[in-house]
mmCIF file of C-alpha atoms and ligand atoms in Angstrom:
data_model
loop_
_atom_site.group_PDB
_atom_site.id
_atom_site.type_symbol
_atom_site.label_atom_id
_atom_site.label_comp_id
_atom_site.label_asym_id
_atom_site.label_seq_id
_atom_site.Cartn_x
_atom_site.Cartn_y
_atom_site.Cartn_z
ATOM 1 C CA MET A 1119 -23.980 -28.603 51.234
ATOM 2 C CA ALA A 1120 -20.830 -26.943 52.470
ATOM 3 C CA LEU A 1121 -18.067 -27.149 55.036
ATOM 4 C CA LEU A 1122 -17.750 -23.924 57.071
ATOM 5 C CA PRO A 1123 -14.434 -22.713 58.680
ATOM 6 C CA ILE A 1124 -14.484 -22.802 62.528
ATOM 7 C CA LEU A 1125 -13.289 -20.043 64.386
ATOM 8 C CA ASN A 1126 -10.379 -20.730 66.827
ATOM 9 C CA TYR A 1127 -9.870 -19.477 70.240
ATOM 10 C CA PRO A 1128 -8.864 -16.391 70.927
ATOM 11 C CA ASP A 1129 -10.718 -15.101 67.830
ATOM 12 C CA PRO A 1130 -12.575 -11.897 68.927
ATOM 13 C CA ARG A 1131 -15.547 -12.910 66.851
ATOM 14 C CA LEU A 1132 -16.174 -15.616 69.337
ATOM 15 C CA ARG A 1133 -17.190 -12.721 71.689
ATOM 16 C CA ILE A 1134 -19.782 -11.343 69.560
ATOM 17 C CA ILE A 1135 -23.423 -11.866 71.172
ATOM 18 C CA ALA A 1136 -25.805 -13.605 69.022
ATOM 19 C CA LYS A 1137 -29.025 -12.316 67.993
ATOM 20 C CA PRO A 1138 -32.490 -14.239 67.855
ATOM 21 C CA ILE A 1139 -33.665 -15.548 64.577
ATOM 22 C CA LYS A 1140 -36.775 -13.797 63.317
ATOM 23 C CA ILE A 1141 -37.956 -15.955 60.535
ATOM 24 C CA VAL A 1142 -36.848 -19.721 59.846
ATOM 25 C CA ASP A 1143 -36.481 -19.372 56.107
ATOM 26 C CA GLN A 1144 -34.561 -21.305 53.326
ATOM 27 C CA THR A 1145 -31.185 -19.325 54.260
ATOM 28 C CA ILE A 1146 -31.426 -20.672 57.804
ATOM 29 C CA GLN A 1147 -32.143 -24.313 56.639
ATOM 30 C CA THR A 1148 -29.324 -23.984 54.377
ATOM 31 C CA LEU A 1149 -27.125 -22.796 57.348
ATOM 32 C CA ILE A 1150 -28.526 -25.790 59.655
ATOM 33 C CA ALA A 1151 -27.492 -28.371 57.116
ATOM 34 C CA ASP A 1152 -24.125 -26.853 56.437
ATOM 35 C CA MET A 1153 -23.334 -26.593 60.191
ATOM 36 C CA ILE A 1154 -24.524 -30.289 60.844
ATOM 37 C CA GLU A 1155 -22.062 -31.285 58.082
ATOM 38 C CA THR A 1156 -19.304 -29.189 59.649
ATOM 39 C CA MET A 1157 -20.063 -30.653 63.043
ATOM 40 C CA TYR A 1158 -19.816 -34.236 61.818
ATOM 41 C CA ASP A 1159 -16.593 -33.396 59.524
ATOM 42 C CA ALA A 1160 -15.005 -31.951 62.729
ATOM 43 C CA LYS A 1161 -16.046 -35.104 64.807
ATOM 44 C CA GLY A 1162 -17.990 -32.747 67.300
ATOM 45 C CA ILE A 1163 -21.248 -33.430 69.211
ATOM 46 C CA GLY A 1164 -22.425 -29.908 69.021
ATOM 47 C CA LEU A 1165 -21.680 -26.639 67.086
ATOM 48 C CA ALA A 1166 -23.075 -23.078 67.642
ATOM 49 C CA ALA A 1167 -23.831 -20.679 64.903
ATOM 50 C CA THR A 1168 -21.181 -18.228 66.699
ATOM 51 C CA GLN A 1169 -18.324 -20.881 66.042
ATOM 52 C CA VAL A 1170 -18.875 -20.502 62.298
ATOM 53 C CA ASP A 1171 -19.077 -16.633 62.286
ATOM 54 C CA GLN A 1172 -22.787 -16.432 61.959
ATOM 55 C CA HIS A 1173 -24.066 -14.316 65.045
ATOM 56 C CA ILE A 1174 -27.672 -15.887 65.401
ATOM 57 C CA GLN A 1175 -29.230 -17.967 67.943
ATOM 58 C CA LEU A 1176 -28.718 -21.372 66.411
ATOM 59 C CA ILE A 1177 -27.188 -24.472 67.750
ATOM 60 C CA VAL A 1178 -26.732 -28.082 66.184
ATOM 61 C CA MET A 1179 -26.162 -31.218 68.093
ATOM 62 C CA ASP A 1180 -26.013 -35.007 67.901
ATOM 63 C CA LEU A 1181 -25.603 -37.071 70.865
ATOM 64 C CA SER A 1182 -26.734 -40.417 69.254
ATOM 65 C CA GLU A 1183 -24.197 -43.160 69.356
ATOM 66 C CA ASN A 1184 -24.124 -43.629 65.468
ATOM 67 C CA GLY A 1185 -24.178 -39.948 64.671
ATOM 68 C CA ASP A 1186 -27.406 -40.183 62.962
ATOM 69 C CA ASN A 1187 -29.881 -38.045 65.024
ATOM 70 C CA PRO A 1188 -28.896 -34.319 64.489
ATOM 71 C CA ARG A 1189 -30.888 -31.968 66.594
ATOM 72 C CA VAL A 1190 -31.677 -28.136 66.015
ATOM 73 C CA PHE A 1191 -32.165 -25.469 68.665
ATOM 74 C CA ILE A 1192 -33.510 -22.146 67.549
ATOM 75 C CA ASN A 1193 -33.535 -19.023 69.984
ATOM 76 C CA PRO A 1194 -32.933 -21.449 72.901
ATOM 77 C CA LYS A 1195 -33.488 -20.355 76.607
ATOM 78 C CA VAL A 1196 -31.909 -22.575 79.123
ATOM 79 C CA THR A 1197 -32.932 -22.585 83.035
ATOM 80 C CA PRO A 1198 -31.278 -24.453 85.595
ATOM 81 C CA LEU A 1199 -33.719 -26.441 87.529
ATOM 82 C CA VAL A 1200 -31.498 -27.683 90.611
ATOM 83 C CA ASP A 1201 -28.543 -26.035 92.591
ATOM 84 C CA ASP A 1202 -26.711 -29.407 92.235
ATOM 85 C CA ILE A 1203 -23.553 -28.527 90.199
ATOM 86 C CA LYS A 1204 -21.169 -31.349 88.788
ATOM 87 C CA PRO A 1205 -17.920 -31.339 86.900
ATOM 88 C CA TYR A 1206 -17.606 -32.770 83.345
ATOM 89 C CA GLU A 1207 -14.464 -33.010 81.045
ATOM 90 C CA GLU A 1208 -15.445 -30.535 78.362
ATOM 91 C CA GLY A 1209 -13.842 -30.197 74.894
ATOM 92 C CA CYS A 1210 -14.617 -27.522 72.054
ATOM 93 C CA LEU A 1211 -14.159 -27.332 68.415
ATOM 94 C CA SER A 1212 -12.969 -23.756 68.701
ATOM 95 C CA VAL A 1213 -10.199 -24.876 71.201
ATOM 96 C CA PRO A 1214 -8.918 -27.854 69.489
ATOM 97 C CA GLU A 1215 -7.323 -30.690 71.508
ATOM 98 C CA VAL A 1216 -7.728 -28.786 74.806
ATOM 99 C CA TYR A 1217 -10.050 -30.623 77.366
ATOM 100 C CA ALA A 1218 -10.923 -29.364 81.056
ATOM 101 C CA SER A 1219 -13.280 -29.685 83.638
ATOM 102 C CA VAL A 1220 -16.263 -27.345 83.787
ATOM 103 C CA ASP A 1221 -18.808 -27.179 86.820
ATOM 104 C CA ARG A 1222 -22.324 -26.652 85.489
ATOM 105 C CA PRO A 1223 -25.980 -27.300 86.867
ATOM 106 C CA THR A 1224 -27.112 -30.878 86.326
ATOM 107 C CA LYS A 1225 -30.488 -30.341 85.120
ATOM 108 C CA VAL A 1226 -32.016 -27.772 83.000
ATOM 109 C CA LYS A 1227 -35.065 -26.775 81.231
ATOM 110 C CA ILE A 1228 -34.700 -26.000 77.346
ATOM 111 C CA GLU A 1229 -37.211 -23.997 75.405
ATOM 112 C CA ALA A 1230 -36.301 -23.428 71.907
ATOM 113 C CA LEU A 1231 -37.774 -23.676 68.305
ATOM 114 C CA ASP A 1232 -37.139 -26.863 66.024
ATOM 115 C CA LYS A 1233 -35.765 -26.717 62.688
ATOM 116 C CA ASP A 1234 -39.431 -25.905 61.289
ATOM 117 C CA GLY A 1235 -39.683 -23.008 63.624
ATOM 118 C CA LYS A 1236 -42.023 -25.062 66.027
ATOM 119 C CA PRO A 1237 -41.532 -24.307 69.735
ATOM 120 C CA PHE A 1238 -40.657 -27.124 72.141
ATOM 121 C CA GLU A 1239 -39.665 -27.794 75.718
ATOM 122 C CA GLU A 1240 -37.472 -30.310 77.227
ATOM 123 C CA ILE A 1241 -35.869 -31.336 80.510
ATOM 124 C CA ALA A 1242 -32.160 -31.891 80.041
ATOM 125 C CA GLU A 1243 -29.791 -33.955 82.285
ATOM 126 C CA GLY A 1244 -26.410 -35.735 81.601
ATOM 127 C CA LEU A 1245 -24.443 -34.947 78.385
ATOM 128 C CA LEU A 1246 -27.367 -32.996 76.804
ATOM 129 C CA ALA A 1247 -27.426 -30.551 79.886
ATOM 130 C CA VAL A 1248 -23.593 -30.266 79.609
ATOM 131 C CA CYS A 1249 -23.682 -29.844 75.959
ATOM 132 C CA ILE A 1250 -26.685 -27.344 75.538
ATOM 133 C CA GLN A 1251 -25.114 -25.012 78.619
ATOM 134 C CA HIS A 1252 -21.721 -25.029 76.634
ATOM 135 C CA GLU A 1253 -23.283 -24.308 73.242
ATOM 136 C CA MET A 1254 -25.632 -21.387 74.852
ATOM 137 C CA ASP A 1255 -22.496 -19.998 76.320
ATOM 138 C CA HIS A 1256 -20.977 -19.509 72.635
ATOM 139 C CA LEU A 1257 -24.039 -17.666 71.699
ATOM 140 C CA LYS A 1258 -23.225 -15.324 74.662
ATOM 141 C CA GLY A 1259 -19.773 -14.916 73.488
ATOM 142 C CA ILE A 1260 -18.385 -17.143 76.339
ATOM 143 C CA VAL A 1261 -15.716 -19.882 75.641
ATOM 144 C CA PHE A 1262 -15.442 -22.598 78.290
ATOM 145 C CA VAL A 1263 -11.813 -21.871 78.871
ATOM 146 C CA ASP A 1264 -13.218 -18.758 80.367
ATOM 147 C CA TYR A 1265 -14.025 -20.704 83.543
ATOM 148 C CA LEU A 1266 -10.415 -21.872 83.974
ATOM 149 C CA SER A 1267 -7.338 -20.370 85.754
ATOM 150 C CA LYS A 1268 -5.097 -17.817 84.007
ATOM 151 C CA LEU A 1269 -2.448 -20.557 83.995
ATOM 152 C CA LYS A 1270 -4.844 -22.953 82.242
ATOM 153 C CA GLN A 1271 -5.873 -20.310 79.728
ATOM 154 C CA THR A 1272 -2.376 -19.535 78.870
ATOM 155 C CA ARG A 1273 -1.634 -23.199 78.227
ATOM 156 C CA ALA A 1274 -4.917 -23.613 76.319
ATOM 157 C CA LEU A 1275 -3.757 -20.589 74.062
ATOM 158 C CA ASP A 1276 -0.337 -22.309 73.426
ATOM 159 C CA LYS A 1277 -1.847 -25.542 72.426
ATOM 160 C CA VAL A 1278 -4.513 -23.923 70.039
ATOM 161 C CA ARG A 1279 -1.661 -22.114 68.619
ATOM 162 C CA LYS A 1280 0.359 -25.173 67.979
ATOM 163 C CA VAL A 1281 -2.535 -27.301 66.620
ATOM 164 C CA VAL A 1282 -3.659 -24.629 64.272
ATOM 165 C CA LYS A 1283 0.084 -24.293 63.039
ATOM 166 C CA LEU A 1284 0.426 -28.097 62.457
ATOM 167 C CA ARG A 1285 -2.999 -28.095 60.775
ATOM 168 C CA GLU A 1286 -1.995 -25.296 58.503
ATOM 169 C CA LYS A 1287 1.334 -27.162 57.597
ATOM 170 C CA GLN A 1288 -0.580 -30.625 56.809
ATOM 171 C CA SER A 1289 -3.105 -28.714 54.740
ATOM 172 C CA ASP A 1290 -0.119 -26.876 52.788
ATOM 173 C CA PRO A 1291 3.271 -28.264 53.578
ATOM 174 C CA VAL A 1292 4.932 -25.985 50.874
ATOM 175 C CA LYS A 1293 3.694 -22.831 52.283
ATOM 176 C CA ALA A 1294 3.784 -23.387 55.935
HETATM 177 O O1 K1U B 463 -19.140 -26.414 71.005
HETATM 178 C C1 K1U B 463 -18.278 -27.254 70.596
HETATM 179 O O2 K1U B 463 -17.073 -26.921 70.112
HETATM 180 C C2 K1U B 463 -18.601 -28.665 70.399
HETATM 181 C C3 K1U B 463 -18.140 -29.519 71.501
HETATM 182 C C4 K1U B 463 -19.487 -29.925 72.486
HETATM 183 C C5 K1U B 463 -19.191 -30.427 73.757
HETATM 184 C C6 K1U B 463 -18.287 -31.575 74.076
HETATM 185 C C7 K1U B 463 -18.044 -31.959 75.401
HETATM 186 C C8 K1U B 463 -18.588 -31.118 76.309
HETATM 187 C C9 K1U B 463 -19.205 -30.187 76.118
HETATM 188 C C10 K1U B 463 -19.605 -29.722 74.857
HETATM 189 C C11 K1U B 463 -17.506 -30.693 70.871
HETATM 190 O O3 K1U B 463 -18.118 -31.288 70.326
HETATM 191 S S1 K1U B 463 -15.891 -30.869 71.261
HETATM 192 C C12 K1U B 463 -15.478 -32.403 70.528
HETATM 193 C C13 K1U B 463 -15.102 -33.291 71.136
HETATM 194 O O4 K1U B 463 -13.787 -33.656 71.204
HETATM 195 C C14 K1U B 463 -15.848 -34.344 71.973
HETATM 196 C C15 K1U B 463 -16.679 -35.054 71.687
HETATM 197 C C16 K1U B 463 -17.420 -35.876 72.106
HETATM 198 C C17 K1U B 463 -17.561 -35.928 73.647
HETATM 199 C C18 K1U B 463 -16.406 -34.980 74.399
HETATM 200 C C19 K1U B 463 -15.742 -34.137 73.637
HETATM 201 ZN ZN1 ZN B 464 -17.481 -25.058 72.031
#
């Protein structure tokens, strides 16, 4: 397995629209395993293939308390089931250390293929509903800061640049 580099906002590759997966083969299985490892290493609860520069419709997620229940969504379709919209404080591995409230429908239907390519349907509420909508946005080239005011977007950009610089310095103190 391998850790994959995560693209940081405002990388233009985060805007590429993901294509459906035609066959769930060994290459996809390897990418799934690598994305799960990358998500755990980054202490995230979700990761879309877009964030690791793979522009295919693949999401991994683990909302379990112990981080031992990874879930896979291939070619997901998400449909809001209610008009009820609630704010939730979101984070994003591509926008490190920035958290902001985003309004989203509270109940959605998820239709997707599982890791073996088998179709399934699920009704999602709570964190699963928030997270799947956040990850679906990534597959469409949308980042959660797009929903914020211009001022908050500028602050987010400044923060990400600082965090990235600090991380570079920490990983190579001589060069940075
Ligand atoms: O898409 C991603 O970058 C993953 C993202 C998922 C997400 C978290 C919270 C709300 C919506 C979507 C993260 O995992 S951010 C990581 C993080 O700091 C966090 C972890 C658990 C709860 C809240 C934030
Ligand atoms: Zn994200």
